Coordinates of N, CA and C and ligand atoms in Angstrom, one line a residue:
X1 N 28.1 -10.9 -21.6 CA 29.3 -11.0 -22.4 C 29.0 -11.2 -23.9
X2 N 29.7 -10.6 -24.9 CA 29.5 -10.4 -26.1 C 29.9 -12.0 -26.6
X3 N 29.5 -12.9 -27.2 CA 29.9 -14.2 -28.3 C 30.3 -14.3 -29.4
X4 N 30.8 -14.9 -29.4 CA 31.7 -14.8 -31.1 C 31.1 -16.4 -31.6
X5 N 30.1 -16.4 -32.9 CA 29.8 -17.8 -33.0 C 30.6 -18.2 -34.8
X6 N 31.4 -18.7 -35.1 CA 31.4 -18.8 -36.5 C 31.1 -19.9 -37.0
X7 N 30.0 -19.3 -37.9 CA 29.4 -20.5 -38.5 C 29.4 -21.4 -39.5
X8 N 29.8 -22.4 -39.6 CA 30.6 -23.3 -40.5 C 30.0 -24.2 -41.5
X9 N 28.9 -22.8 -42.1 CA 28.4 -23.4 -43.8 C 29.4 -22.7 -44.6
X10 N 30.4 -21.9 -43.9 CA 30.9 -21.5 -45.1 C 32.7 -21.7 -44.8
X11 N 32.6 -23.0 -43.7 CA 34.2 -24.0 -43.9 C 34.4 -24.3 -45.1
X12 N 35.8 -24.6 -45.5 CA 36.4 -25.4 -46.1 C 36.0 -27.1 -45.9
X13 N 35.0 -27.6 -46.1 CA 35.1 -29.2 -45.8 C 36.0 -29.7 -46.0
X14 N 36.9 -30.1 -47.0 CA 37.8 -31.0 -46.9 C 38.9 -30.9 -45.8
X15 N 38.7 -30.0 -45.0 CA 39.5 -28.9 -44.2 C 38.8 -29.0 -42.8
X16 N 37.5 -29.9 -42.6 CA 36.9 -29.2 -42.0 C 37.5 -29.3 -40.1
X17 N 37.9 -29.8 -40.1 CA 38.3 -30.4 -38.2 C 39.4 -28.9 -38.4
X18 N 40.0 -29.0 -39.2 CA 41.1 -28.1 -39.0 C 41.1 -26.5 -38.6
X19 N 40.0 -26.4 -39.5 CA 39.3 -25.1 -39.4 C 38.5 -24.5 -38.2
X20 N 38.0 -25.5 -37.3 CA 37.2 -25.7 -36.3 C 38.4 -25.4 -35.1
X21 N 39.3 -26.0 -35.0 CA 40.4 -26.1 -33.9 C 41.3 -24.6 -34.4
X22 N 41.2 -24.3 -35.4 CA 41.6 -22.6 -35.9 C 40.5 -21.3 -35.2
X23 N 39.3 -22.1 -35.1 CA 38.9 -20.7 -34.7 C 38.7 -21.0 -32.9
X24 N 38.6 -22.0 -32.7 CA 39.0 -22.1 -30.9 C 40.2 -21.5 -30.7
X25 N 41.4 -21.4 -31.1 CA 42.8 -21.0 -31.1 C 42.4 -19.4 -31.4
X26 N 41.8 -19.3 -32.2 CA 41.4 -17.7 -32.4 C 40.9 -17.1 -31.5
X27 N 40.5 -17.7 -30.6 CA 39.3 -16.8 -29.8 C 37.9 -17.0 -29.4
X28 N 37.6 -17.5 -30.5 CA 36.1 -18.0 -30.6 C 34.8 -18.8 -29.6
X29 N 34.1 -18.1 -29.5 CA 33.3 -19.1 -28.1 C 32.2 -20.0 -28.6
X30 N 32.0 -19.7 -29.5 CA 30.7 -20.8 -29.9 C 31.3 -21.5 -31.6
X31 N 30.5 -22.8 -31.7 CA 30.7 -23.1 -33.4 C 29.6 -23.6 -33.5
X32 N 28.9 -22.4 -34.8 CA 27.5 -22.7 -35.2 C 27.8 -23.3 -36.3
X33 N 26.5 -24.2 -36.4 CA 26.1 -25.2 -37.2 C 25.0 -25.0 -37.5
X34 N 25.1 -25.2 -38.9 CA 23.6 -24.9 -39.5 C 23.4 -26.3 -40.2
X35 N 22.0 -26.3 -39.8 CA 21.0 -27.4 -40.4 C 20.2 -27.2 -41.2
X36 N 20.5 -27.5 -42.5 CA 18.9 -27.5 -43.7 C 18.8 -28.9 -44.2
X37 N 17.1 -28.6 -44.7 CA 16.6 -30.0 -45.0 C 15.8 -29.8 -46.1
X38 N 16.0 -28.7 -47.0 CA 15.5 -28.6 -48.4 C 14.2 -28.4 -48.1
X39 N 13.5 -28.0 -47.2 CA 12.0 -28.0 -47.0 C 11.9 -27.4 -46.4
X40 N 11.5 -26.4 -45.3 CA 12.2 -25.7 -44.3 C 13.1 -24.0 -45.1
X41 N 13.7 -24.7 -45.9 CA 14.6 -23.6 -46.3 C 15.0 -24.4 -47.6
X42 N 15.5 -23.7 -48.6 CA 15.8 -24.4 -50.1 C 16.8 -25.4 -50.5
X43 N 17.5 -24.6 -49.3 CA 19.5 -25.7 -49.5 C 19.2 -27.1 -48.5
X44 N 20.1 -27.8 -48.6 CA 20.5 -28.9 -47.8 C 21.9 -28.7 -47.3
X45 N 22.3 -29.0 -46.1 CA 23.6 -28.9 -45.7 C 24.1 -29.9 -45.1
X46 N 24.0 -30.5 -43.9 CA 24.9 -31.5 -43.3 C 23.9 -31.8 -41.9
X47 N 24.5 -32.9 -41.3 CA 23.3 -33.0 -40.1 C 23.9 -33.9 -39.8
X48 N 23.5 -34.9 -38.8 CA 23.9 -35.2 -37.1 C 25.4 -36.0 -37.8
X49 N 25.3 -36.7 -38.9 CA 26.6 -37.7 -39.1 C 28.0 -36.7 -38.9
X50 N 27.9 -35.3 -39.3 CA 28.9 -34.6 -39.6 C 29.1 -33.6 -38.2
X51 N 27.7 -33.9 -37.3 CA 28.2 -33.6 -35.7 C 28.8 -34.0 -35.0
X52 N 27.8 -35.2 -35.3 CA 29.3 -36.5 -34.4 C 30.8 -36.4 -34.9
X53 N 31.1 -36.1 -36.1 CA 32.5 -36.8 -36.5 C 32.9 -35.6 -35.8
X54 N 32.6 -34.2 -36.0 CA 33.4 -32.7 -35.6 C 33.3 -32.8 -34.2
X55 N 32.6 -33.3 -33.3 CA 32.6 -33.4 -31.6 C 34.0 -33.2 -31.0
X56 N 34.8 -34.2 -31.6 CA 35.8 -34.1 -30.8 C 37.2 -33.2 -31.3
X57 N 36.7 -32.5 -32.5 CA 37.2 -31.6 -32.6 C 37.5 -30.3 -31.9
X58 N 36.2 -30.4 -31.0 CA 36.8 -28.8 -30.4 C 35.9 -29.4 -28.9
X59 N 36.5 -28.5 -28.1 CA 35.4 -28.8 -26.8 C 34.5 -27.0 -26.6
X60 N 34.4 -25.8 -27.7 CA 33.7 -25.3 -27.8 C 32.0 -25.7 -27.5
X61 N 31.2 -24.6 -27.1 CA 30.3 -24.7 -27.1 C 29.4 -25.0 -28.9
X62 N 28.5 -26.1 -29.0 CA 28.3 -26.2 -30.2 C 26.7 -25.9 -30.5
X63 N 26.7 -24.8 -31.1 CA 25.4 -23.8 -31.0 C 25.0 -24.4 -32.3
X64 N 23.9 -25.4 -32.4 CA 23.3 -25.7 -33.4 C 21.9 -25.1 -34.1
X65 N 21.9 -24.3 -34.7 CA 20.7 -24.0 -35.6 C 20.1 -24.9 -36.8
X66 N 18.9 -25.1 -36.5 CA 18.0 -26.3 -37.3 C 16.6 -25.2 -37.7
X67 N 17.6 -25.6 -39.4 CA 16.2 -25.2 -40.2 C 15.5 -26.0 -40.6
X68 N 14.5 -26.7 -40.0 CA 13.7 -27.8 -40.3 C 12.4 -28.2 -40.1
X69 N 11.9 -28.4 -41.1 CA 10.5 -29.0 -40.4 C 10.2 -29.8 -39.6
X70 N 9.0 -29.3 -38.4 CA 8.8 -30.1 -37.7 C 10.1 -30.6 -36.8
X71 N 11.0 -29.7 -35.9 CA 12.2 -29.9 -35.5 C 11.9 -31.1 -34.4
X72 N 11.1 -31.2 -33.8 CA 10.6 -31.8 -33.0 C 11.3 -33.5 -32.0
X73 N 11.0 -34.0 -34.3 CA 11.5 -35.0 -34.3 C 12.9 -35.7 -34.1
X74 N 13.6 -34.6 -34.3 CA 15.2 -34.8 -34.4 C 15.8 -34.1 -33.3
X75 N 15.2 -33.7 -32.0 CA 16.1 -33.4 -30.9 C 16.6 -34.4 -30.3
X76 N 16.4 -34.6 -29.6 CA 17.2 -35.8 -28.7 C 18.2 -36.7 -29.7
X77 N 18.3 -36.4 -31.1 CA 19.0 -36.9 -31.7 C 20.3 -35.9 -31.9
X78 N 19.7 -34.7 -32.1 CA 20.8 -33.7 -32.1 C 21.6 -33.5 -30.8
X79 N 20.6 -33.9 -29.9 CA 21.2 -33.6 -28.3 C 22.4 -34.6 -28.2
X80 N 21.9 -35.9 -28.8 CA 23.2 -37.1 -28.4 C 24.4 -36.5 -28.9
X81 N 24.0 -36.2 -30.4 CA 25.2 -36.1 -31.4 C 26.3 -34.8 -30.6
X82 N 25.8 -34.2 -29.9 CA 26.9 -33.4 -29.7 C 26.5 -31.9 -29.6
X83 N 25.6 -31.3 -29.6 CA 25.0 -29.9 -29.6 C 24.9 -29.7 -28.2
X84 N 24.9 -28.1 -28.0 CA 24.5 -27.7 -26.5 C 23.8 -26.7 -26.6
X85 N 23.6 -26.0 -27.5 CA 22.4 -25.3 -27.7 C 21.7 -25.7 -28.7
X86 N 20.7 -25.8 -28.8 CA 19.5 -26.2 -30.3 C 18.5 -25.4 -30.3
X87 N 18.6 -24.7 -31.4 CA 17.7 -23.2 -31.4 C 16.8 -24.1 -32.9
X88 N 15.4 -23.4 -32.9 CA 14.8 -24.0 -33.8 C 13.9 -22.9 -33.9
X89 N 13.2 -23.1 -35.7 CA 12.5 -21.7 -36.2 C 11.0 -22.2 -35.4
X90 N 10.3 -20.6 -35.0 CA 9.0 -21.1 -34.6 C 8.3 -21.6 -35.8
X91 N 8.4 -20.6 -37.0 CA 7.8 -20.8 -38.1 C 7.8 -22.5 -38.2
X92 N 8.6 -23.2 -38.0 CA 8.4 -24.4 -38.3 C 8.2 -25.6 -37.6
X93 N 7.4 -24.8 -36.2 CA 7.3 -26.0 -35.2 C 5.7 -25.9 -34.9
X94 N 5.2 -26.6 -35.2 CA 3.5 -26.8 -34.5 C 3.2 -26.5 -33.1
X95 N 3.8 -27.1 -32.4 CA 4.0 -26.6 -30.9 C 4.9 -26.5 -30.3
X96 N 5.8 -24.8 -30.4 CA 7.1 -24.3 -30.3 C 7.4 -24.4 -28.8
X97 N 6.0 -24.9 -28.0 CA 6.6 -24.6 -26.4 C 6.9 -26.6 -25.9
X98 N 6.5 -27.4 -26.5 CA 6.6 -28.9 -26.7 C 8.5 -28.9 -27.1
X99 N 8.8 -28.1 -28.1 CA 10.2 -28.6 -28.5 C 11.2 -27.9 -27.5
X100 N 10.5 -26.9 -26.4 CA 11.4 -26.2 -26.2 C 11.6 -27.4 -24.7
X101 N 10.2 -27.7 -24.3 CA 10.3 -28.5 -23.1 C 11.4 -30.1 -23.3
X102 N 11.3 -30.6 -24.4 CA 12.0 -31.4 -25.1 C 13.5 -31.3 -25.1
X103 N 14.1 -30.1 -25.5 CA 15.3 -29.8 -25.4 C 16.1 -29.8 -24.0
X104 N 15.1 -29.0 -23.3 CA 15.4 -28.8 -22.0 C 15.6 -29.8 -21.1
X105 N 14.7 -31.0 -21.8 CA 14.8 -32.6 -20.8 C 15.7 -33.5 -21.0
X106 N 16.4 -32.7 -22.5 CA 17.9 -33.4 -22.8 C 18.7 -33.1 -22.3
X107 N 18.6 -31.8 -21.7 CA 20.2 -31.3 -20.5 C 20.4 -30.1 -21.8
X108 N 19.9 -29.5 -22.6 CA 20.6 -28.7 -23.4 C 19.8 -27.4 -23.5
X109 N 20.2 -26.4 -23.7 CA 19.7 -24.6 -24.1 C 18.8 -25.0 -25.2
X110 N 18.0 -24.2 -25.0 CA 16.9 -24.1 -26.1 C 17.2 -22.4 -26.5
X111 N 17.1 -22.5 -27.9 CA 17.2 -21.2 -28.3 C 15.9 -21.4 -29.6
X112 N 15.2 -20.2 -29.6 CA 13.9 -20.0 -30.7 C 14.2 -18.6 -32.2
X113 N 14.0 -19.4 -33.1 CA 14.1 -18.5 -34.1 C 13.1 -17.6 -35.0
X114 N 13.3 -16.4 -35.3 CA 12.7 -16.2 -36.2 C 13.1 -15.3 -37.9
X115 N 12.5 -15.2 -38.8 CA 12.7 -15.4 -39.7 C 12.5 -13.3 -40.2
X116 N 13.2 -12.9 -41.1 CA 13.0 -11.6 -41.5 C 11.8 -11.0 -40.8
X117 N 10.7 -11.4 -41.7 CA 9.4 -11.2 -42.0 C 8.1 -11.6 -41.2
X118 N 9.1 -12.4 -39.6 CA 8.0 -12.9 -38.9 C 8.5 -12.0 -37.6
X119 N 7.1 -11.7 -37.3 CA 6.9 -10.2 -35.8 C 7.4 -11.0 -34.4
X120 N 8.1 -10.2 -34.2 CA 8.3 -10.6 -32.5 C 7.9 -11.1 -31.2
X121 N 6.3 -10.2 -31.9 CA 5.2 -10.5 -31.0 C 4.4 -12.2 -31.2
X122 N 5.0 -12.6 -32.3 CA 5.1 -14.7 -32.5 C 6.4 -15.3 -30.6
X123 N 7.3 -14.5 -31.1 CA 7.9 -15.3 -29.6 C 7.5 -15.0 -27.7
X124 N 6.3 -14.1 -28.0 CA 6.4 -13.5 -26.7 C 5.7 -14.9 -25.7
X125 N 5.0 -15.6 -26.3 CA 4.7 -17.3 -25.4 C 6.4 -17.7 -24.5
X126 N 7.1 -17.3 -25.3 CA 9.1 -18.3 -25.2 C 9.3 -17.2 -24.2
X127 N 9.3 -15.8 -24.1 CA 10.5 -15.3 -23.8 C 10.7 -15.8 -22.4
X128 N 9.9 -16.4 -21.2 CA 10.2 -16.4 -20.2 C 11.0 -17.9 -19.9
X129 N 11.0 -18.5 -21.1 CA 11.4 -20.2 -21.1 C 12.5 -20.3 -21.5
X130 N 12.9 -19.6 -22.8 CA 14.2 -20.0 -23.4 C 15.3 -19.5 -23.2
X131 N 16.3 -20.1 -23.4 CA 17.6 -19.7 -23.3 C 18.5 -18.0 -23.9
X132 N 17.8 -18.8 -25.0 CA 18.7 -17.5 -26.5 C 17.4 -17.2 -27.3
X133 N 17.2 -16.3 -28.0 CA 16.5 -15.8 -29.0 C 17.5 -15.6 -30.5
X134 N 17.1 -16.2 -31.4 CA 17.8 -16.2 -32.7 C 16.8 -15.1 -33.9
X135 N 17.9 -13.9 -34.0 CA 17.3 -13.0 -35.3 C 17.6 -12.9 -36.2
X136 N 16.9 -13.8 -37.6 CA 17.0 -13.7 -38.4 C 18.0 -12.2 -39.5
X137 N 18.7 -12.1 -39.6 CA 19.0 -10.7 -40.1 C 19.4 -11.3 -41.9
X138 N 18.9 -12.3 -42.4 CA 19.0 -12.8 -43.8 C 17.7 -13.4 -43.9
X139 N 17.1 -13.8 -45.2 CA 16.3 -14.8 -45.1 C 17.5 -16.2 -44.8
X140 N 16.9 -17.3 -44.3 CA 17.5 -18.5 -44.1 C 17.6 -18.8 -45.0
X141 N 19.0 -20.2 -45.3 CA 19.2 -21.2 -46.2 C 20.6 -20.6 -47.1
X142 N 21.3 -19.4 -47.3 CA 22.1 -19.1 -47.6 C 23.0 -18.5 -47.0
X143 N 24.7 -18.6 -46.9 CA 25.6 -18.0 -46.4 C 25.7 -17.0 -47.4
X144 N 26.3 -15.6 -47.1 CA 26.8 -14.8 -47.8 C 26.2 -13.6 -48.6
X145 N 24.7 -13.7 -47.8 CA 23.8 -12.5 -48.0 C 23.9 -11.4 -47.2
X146 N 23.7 -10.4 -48.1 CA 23.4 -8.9 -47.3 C 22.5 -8.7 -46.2
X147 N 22.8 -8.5 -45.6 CA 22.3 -7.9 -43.4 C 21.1 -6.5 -44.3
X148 N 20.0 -7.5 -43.7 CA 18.4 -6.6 -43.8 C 18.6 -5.3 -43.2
X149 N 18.8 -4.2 -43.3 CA 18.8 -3.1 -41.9 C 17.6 -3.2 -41.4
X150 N 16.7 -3.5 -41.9 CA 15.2 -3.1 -40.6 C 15.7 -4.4 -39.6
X151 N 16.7 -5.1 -39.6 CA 16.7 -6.4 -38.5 C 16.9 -5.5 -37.2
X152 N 17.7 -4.1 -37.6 CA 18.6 -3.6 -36.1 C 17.6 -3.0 -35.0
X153 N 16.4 -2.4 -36.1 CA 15.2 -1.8 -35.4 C 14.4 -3.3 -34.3
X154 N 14.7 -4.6 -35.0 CA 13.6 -5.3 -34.5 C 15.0 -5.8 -33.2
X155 N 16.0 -5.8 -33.1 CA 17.1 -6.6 -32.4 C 16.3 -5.1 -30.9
X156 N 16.8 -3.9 -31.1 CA 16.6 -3.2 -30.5 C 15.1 -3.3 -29.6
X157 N 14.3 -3.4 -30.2 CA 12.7 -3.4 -29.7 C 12.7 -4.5 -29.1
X158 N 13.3 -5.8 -29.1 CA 13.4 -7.0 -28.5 C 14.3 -7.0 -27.5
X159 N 15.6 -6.5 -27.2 CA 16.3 -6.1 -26.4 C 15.2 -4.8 -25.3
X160 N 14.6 -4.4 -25.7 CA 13.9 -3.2 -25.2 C 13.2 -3.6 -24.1
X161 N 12.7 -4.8 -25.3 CA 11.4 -5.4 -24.2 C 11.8 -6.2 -23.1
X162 N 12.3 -7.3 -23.8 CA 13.4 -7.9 -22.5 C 13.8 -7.3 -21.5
X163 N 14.5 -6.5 -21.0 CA 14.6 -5.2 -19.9 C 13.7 -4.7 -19.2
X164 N 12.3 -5.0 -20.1 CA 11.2 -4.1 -19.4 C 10.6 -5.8 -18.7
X165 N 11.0 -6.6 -19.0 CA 10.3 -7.9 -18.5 C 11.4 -8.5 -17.3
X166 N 12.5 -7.6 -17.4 CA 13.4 -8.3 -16.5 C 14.0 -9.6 -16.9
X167 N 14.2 -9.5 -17.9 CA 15.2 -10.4 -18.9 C 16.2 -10.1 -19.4
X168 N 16.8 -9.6 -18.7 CA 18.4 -8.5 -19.6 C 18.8 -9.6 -20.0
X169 N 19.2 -10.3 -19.1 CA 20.1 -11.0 -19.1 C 20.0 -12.5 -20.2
X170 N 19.1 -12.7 -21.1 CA 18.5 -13.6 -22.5 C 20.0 -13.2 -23.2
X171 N 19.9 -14.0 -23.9 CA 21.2 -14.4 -25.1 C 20.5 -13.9 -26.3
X172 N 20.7 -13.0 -27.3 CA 20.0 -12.2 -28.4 C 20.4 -12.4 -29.5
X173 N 20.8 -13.8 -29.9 CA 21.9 -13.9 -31.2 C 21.4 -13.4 -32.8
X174 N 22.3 -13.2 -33.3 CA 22.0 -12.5 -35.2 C 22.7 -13.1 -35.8
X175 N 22.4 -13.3 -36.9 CA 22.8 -14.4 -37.8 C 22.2 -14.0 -39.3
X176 N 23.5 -13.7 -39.8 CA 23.3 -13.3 -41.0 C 23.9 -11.7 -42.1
X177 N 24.8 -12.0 -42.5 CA 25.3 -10.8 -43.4 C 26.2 -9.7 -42.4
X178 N 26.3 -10.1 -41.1 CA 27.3 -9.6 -40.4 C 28.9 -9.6 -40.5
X179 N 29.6 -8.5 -40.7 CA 30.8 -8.4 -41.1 C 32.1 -7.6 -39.7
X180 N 32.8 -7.5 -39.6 CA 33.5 -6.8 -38.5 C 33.4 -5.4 -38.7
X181 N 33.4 -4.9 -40.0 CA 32.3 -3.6 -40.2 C 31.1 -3.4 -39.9
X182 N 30.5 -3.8 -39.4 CA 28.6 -3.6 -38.7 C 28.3 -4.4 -38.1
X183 N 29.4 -5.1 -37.1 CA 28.8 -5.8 -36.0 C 28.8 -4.6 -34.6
X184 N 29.0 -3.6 -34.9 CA 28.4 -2.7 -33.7 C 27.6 -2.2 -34.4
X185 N 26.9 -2.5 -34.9 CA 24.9 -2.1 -35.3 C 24.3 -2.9 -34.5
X186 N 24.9 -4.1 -34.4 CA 24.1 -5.3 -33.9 C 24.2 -5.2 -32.6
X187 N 25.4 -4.8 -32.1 CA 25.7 -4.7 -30.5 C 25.3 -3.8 -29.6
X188 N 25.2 -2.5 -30.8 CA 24.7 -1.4 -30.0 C 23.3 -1.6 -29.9
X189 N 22.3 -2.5 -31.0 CA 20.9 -2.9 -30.8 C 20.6 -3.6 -29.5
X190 N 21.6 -4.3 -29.6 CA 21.7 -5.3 -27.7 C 21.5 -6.8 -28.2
X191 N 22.0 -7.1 -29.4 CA 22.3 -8.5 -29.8 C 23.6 -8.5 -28.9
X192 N 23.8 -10.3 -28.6 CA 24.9 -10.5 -28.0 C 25.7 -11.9 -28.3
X193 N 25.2 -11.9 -29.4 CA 25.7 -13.4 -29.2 C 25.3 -13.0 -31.2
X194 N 27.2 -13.0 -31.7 CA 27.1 -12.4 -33.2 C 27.5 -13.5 -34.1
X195 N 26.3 -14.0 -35.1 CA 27.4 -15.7 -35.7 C 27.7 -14.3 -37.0
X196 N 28.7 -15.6 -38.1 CA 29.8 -14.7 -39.2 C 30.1 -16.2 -39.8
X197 N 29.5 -16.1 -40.9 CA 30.1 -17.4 -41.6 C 30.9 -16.7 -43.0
X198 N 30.6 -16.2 -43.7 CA 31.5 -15.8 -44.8 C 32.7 -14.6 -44.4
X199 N 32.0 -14.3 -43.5 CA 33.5 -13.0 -43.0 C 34.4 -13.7 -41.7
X200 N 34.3 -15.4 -41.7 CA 35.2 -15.8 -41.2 C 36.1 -16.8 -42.4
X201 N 35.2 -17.4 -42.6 CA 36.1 -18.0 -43.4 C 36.1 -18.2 -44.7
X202 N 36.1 -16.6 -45.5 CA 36.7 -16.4 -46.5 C 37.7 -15.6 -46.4
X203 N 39.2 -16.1 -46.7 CA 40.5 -15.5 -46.2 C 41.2 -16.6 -45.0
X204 N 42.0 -15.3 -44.1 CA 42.4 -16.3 -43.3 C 41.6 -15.9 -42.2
X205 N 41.4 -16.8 -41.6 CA 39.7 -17.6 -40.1 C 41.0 -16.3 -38.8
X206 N 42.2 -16.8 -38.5 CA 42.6 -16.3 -37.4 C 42.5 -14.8 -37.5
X207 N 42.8 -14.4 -38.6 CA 43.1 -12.5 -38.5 C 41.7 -11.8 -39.1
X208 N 41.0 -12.6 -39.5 CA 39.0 -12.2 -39.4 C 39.0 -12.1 -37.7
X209 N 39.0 -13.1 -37.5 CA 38.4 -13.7 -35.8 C 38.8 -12.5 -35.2
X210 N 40.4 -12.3 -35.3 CA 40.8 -10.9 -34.5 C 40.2 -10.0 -34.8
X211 N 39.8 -9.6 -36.4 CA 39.1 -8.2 -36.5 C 37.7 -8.1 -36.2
X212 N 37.0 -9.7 -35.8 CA 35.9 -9.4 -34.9 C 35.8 -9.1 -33.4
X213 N 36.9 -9.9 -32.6 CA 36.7 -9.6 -31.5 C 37.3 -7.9 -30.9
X214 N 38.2 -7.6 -32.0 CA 38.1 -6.0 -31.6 C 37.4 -5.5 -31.2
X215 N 36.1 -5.4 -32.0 CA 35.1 -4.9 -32.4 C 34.4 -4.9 -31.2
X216 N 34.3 -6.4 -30.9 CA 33.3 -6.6 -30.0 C 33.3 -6.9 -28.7
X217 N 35.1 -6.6 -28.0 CA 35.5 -6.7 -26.5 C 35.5 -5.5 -26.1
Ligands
DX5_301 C1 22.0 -18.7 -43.1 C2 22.7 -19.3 -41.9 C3 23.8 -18.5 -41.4 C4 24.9 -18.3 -42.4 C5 25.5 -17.0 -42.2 O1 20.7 -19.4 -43.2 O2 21.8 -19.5 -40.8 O3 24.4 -19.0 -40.2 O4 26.0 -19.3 -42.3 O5 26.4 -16.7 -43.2 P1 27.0 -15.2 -43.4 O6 27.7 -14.8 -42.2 O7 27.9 -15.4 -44.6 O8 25.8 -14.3 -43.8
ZN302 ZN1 22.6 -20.0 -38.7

């Protein structure tokens, strides 16, 4: 099944519960959250205080992405706060098969990331363990960048392989510079799980949301 994640670095905060319960009403099956820690990636954004408060905002699934060093430290923290998936960059884990067993002993999806410019052949240790695979299709740390096209060749060759390993069925999520105009690049690659942070919520969130799930039901 195709996913609709929208990702809320690029809410209105002072707005923010409101906006959250707008795109559940819309359609929406996941709300990604993005984690930076200025180290890791350049920006800072928000983290577990601002999980907890949004929890009871939606009973969506809450697909957390952590750009962070050494993620290690802060699962079971992320796990309490309220997340059900926790996807984390390999690039930034010492021992990516440690955080993934960690997650998993919290009761929660593990999903593993990688970054433009890092080869596929880094997650083939995960593919039999984790939940989701996350593809970089921006460099990290900014909402509102242009979608790499070499990402669709790498979504494709990973979806390829998966199939040949008897893993159709992995969650292949993309993130980054996706619009309702070229989210069938991503789908026809065999991504399945599409986040959208500035083509949701710049304008109005409900009649984006619709012109994504056209697209993608
Ligand atoms: C970037 C974040 C993305 C970001 C996507 O580092 O991981 O989730 O919000 O934003 P758009 O959809 O605007 O490219
Ligand atoms: Zn993200």
């Amino acid at each position: 099944m195709n996913i609709l994640a929208p990702s809320i670095l690029s809410a209105d905060f002072k707005n923010l519960g409101n906006q959250i319960r707008d795109c559940q009403n819309s359609g929406a099956h996941y709300i990604h959250i993005d984690v930076m820690d200025g180290v890791f990636v350049p920006s800072i954004s928000f983290g577990l205080p601002v999980i907890r408060s949004i929890r009871d905002a939606s009973d969506l699934i809450f697909d957390v992405h952590l750009m962070i060093t050494d993620p290690i430290r802060y699962i079971k923290d992320f796990a309490a706060a309220g997340a059900d998936i926790i996807t984390f960059h390999q690039e930034a884990a010492p021992d990516p098969m440690a955080v993934i067993d960690l997650i998993h002993s919290c009761g929660k999806k593990a999903g593993i990331s990688i970054k433009p410019g890092t080869g596929l052949d880094t997650l083939e240790p995960y593919l039999n363990i984790v939940d989701m695979i996350l593809i970089m299709s921006v460099e990290p740390g900014f909402g509102g960048q242009k979608y790499i096209p070499s990402s669709t060749d790498k979504i494709r060759t990973l979806r390829n392989h998966l199939n040949s390993l008897n893993r159709s069925s992995l969650d292949i999520e993309v993130d980054g510079g996706i619009k309702a105009d070229n989210v069938d690049i991503v789908l026809n690659a065999g991504a399945n799980v599409i986040v959208a942070g500035s083509a949701i919520f710049n304008g109005d969130i409900s009649s984006n949301i619709r012109d994504f799930l056209n697209k993608m039901m």
